[in-house]
PDB file of C-alpha atoms in Angstrom:
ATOM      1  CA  UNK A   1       0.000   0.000   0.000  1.00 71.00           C
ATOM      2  CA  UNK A   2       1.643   3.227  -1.112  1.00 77.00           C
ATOM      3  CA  UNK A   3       2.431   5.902   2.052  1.00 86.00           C
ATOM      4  CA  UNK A   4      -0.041   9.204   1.424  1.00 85.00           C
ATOM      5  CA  UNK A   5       1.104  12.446   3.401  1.00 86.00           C
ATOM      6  CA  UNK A   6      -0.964  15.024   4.917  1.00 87.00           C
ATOM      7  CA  UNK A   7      -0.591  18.356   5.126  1.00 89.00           C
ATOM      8  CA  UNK A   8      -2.287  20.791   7.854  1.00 92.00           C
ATOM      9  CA  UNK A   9      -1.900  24.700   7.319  1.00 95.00           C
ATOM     10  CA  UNK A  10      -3.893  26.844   9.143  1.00 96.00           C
ATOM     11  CA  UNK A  11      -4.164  30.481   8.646  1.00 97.00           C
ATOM     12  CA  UNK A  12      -5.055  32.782  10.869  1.00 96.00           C
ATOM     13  CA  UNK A  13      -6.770  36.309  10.375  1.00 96.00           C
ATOM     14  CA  UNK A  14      -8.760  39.091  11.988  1.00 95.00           C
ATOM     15  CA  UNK A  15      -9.129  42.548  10.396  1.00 95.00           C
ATOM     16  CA  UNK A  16      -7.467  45.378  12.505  1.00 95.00           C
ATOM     17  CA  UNK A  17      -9.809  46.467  15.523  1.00 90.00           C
ATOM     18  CA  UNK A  18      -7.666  48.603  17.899  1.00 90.00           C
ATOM     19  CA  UNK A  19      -9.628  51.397  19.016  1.00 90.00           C
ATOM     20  CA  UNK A  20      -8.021  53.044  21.744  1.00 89.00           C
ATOM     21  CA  UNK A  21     -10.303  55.954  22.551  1.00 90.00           C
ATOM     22  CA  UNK A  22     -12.995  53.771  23.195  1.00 88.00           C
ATOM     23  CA  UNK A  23     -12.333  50.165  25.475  1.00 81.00           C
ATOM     24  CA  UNK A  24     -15.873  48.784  24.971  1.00 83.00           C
ATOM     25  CA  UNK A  25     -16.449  48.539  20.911  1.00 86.00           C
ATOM     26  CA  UNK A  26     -17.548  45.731  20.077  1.00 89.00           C
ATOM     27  CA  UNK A  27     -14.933  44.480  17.274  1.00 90.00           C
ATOM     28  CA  UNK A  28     -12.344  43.955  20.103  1.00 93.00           C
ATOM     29  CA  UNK A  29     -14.651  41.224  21.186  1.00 94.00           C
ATOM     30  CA  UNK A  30     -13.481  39.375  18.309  1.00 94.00           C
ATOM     31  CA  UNK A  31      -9.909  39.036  19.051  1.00 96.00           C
ATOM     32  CA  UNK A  32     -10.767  38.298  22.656  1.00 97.00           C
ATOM     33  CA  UNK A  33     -12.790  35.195  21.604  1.00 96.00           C
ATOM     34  CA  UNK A  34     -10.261  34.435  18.747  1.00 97.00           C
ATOM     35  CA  UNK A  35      -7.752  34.078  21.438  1.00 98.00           C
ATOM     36  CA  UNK A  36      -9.424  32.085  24.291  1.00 97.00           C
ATOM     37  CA  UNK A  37     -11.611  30.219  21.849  1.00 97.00           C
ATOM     38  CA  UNK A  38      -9.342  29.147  19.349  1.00 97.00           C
ATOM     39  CA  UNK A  39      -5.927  30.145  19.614  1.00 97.00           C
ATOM     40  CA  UNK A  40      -5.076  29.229  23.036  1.00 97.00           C
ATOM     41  CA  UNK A  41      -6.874  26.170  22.607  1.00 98.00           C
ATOM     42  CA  UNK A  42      -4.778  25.281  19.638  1.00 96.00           C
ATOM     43  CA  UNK A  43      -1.663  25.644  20.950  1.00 96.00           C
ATOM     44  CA  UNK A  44      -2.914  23.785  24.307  1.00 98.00           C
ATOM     45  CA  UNK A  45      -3.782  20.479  21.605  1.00 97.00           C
ATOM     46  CA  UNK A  46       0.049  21.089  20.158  1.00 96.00           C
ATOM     47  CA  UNK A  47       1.310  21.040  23.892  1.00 97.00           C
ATOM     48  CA  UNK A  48      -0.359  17.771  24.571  1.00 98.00           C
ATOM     49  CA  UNK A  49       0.444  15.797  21.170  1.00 96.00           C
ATOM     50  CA  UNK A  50       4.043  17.118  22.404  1.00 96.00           C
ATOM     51  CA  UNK A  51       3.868  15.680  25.584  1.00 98.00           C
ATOM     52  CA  UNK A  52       2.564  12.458  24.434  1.00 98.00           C
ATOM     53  CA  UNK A  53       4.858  11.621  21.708  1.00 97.00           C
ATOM     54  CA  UNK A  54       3.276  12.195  19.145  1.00 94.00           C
ATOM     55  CA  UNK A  55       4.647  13.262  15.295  1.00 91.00           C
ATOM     56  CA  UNK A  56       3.066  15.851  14.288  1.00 89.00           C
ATOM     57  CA  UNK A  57       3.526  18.776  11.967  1.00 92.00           C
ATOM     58  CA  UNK A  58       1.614  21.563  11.253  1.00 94.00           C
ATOM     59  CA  UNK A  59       1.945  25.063   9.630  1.00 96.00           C
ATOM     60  CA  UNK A  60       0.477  27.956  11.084  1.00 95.00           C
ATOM     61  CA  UNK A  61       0.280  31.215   9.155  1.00 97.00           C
ATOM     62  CA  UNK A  62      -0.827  34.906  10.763  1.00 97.00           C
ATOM     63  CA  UNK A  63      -2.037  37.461   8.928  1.00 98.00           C
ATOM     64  CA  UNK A  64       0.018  41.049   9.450  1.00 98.00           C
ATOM     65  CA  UNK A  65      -2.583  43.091  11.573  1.00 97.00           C
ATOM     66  CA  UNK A  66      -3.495  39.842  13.592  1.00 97.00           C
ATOM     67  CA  UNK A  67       0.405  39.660  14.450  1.00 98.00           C
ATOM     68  CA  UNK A  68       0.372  43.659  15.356  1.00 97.00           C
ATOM     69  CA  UNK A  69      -2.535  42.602  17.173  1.00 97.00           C
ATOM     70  CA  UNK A  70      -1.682  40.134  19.373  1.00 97.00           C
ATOM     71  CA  UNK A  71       1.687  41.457  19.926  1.00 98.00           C
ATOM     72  CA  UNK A  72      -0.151  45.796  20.959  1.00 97.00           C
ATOM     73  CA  UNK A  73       0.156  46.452  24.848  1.00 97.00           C
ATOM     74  CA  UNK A  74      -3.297  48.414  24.974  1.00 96.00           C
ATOM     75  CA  UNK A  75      -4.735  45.282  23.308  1.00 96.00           C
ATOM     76  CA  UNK A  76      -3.186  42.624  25.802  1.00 97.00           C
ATOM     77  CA  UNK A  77      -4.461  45.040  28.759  1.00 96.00           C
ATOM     78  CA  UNK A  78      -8.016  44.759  27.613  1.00 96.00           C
ATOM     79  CA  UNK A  79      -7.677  40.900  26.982  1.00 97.00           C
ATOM     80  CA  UNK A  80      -6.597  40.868  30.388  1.00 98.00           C
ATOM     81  CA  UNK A  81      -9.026  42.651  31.986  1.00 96.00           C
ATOM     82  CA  UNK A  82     -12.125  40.631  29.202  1.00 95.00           C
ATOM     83  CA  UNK A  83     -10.226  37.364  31.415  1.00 97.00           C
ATOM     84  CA  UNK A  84     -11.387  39.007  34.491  1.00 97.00           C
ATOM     85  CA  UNK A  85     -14.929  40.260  33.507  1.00 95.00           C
ATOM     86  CA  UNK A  86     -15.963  36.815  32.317  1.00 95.00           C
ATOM     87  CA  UNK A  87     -14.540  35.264  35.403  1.00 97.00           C
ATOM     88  CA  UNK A  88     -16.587  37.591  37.114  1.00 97.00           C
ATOM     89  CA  UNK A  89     -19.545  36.590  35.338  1.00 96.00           C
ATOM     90  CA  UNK A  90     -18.531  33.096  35.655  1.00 96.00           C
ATOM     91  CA  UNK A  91     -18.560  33.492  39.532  1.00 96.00           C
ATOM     92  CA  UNK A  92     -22.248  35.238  39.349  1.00 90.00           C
TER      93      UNK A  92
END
């Protein structure tokens, strides 16, 4: 039986929503639930396939304004305090 390969590439993008004279719009809201829905989960999976043993490979590709995104100060602030408003909510 011939050997097939398989490749996984993800890409990642989000269009550019820093506002910083206003901490409540609403487009932040999708990078916080990019992050802890999907991207933190992701690299949790990698972590554990790691730890395991297991092969794996996978490419992961992020667009420009997701990088300048996830990398702004202001922007990791607010995803900071979003962790501690829906722990707060959580606790309700």
């Amino acid at each position: 039986m011939p050997t097939g390969y398989f490749a996984l590439v993800l890409h990642a993008h989000l269009p550019f929503v820093r506002h910083p004279e206003d901490p409540t719009v609403m487009e932040e809201q999708w990078l916080y639930e990019a992050i802890s829905g999907t991207y933190l989960p992701l690299l949790q999976i990698f972590e554990g396939l790691q730890a395991d043993g297991v092969p794996y490979r996978c490419t992961v590709s992020l667009s420009a304004p997701l990088i300048t995104m996830l990398t702004d100060d202001l922007l990791k602030i607010r995803y900071a305090d979003h962790l501690d408003d829906m722990i707060l909510l959580a606790e309700k």
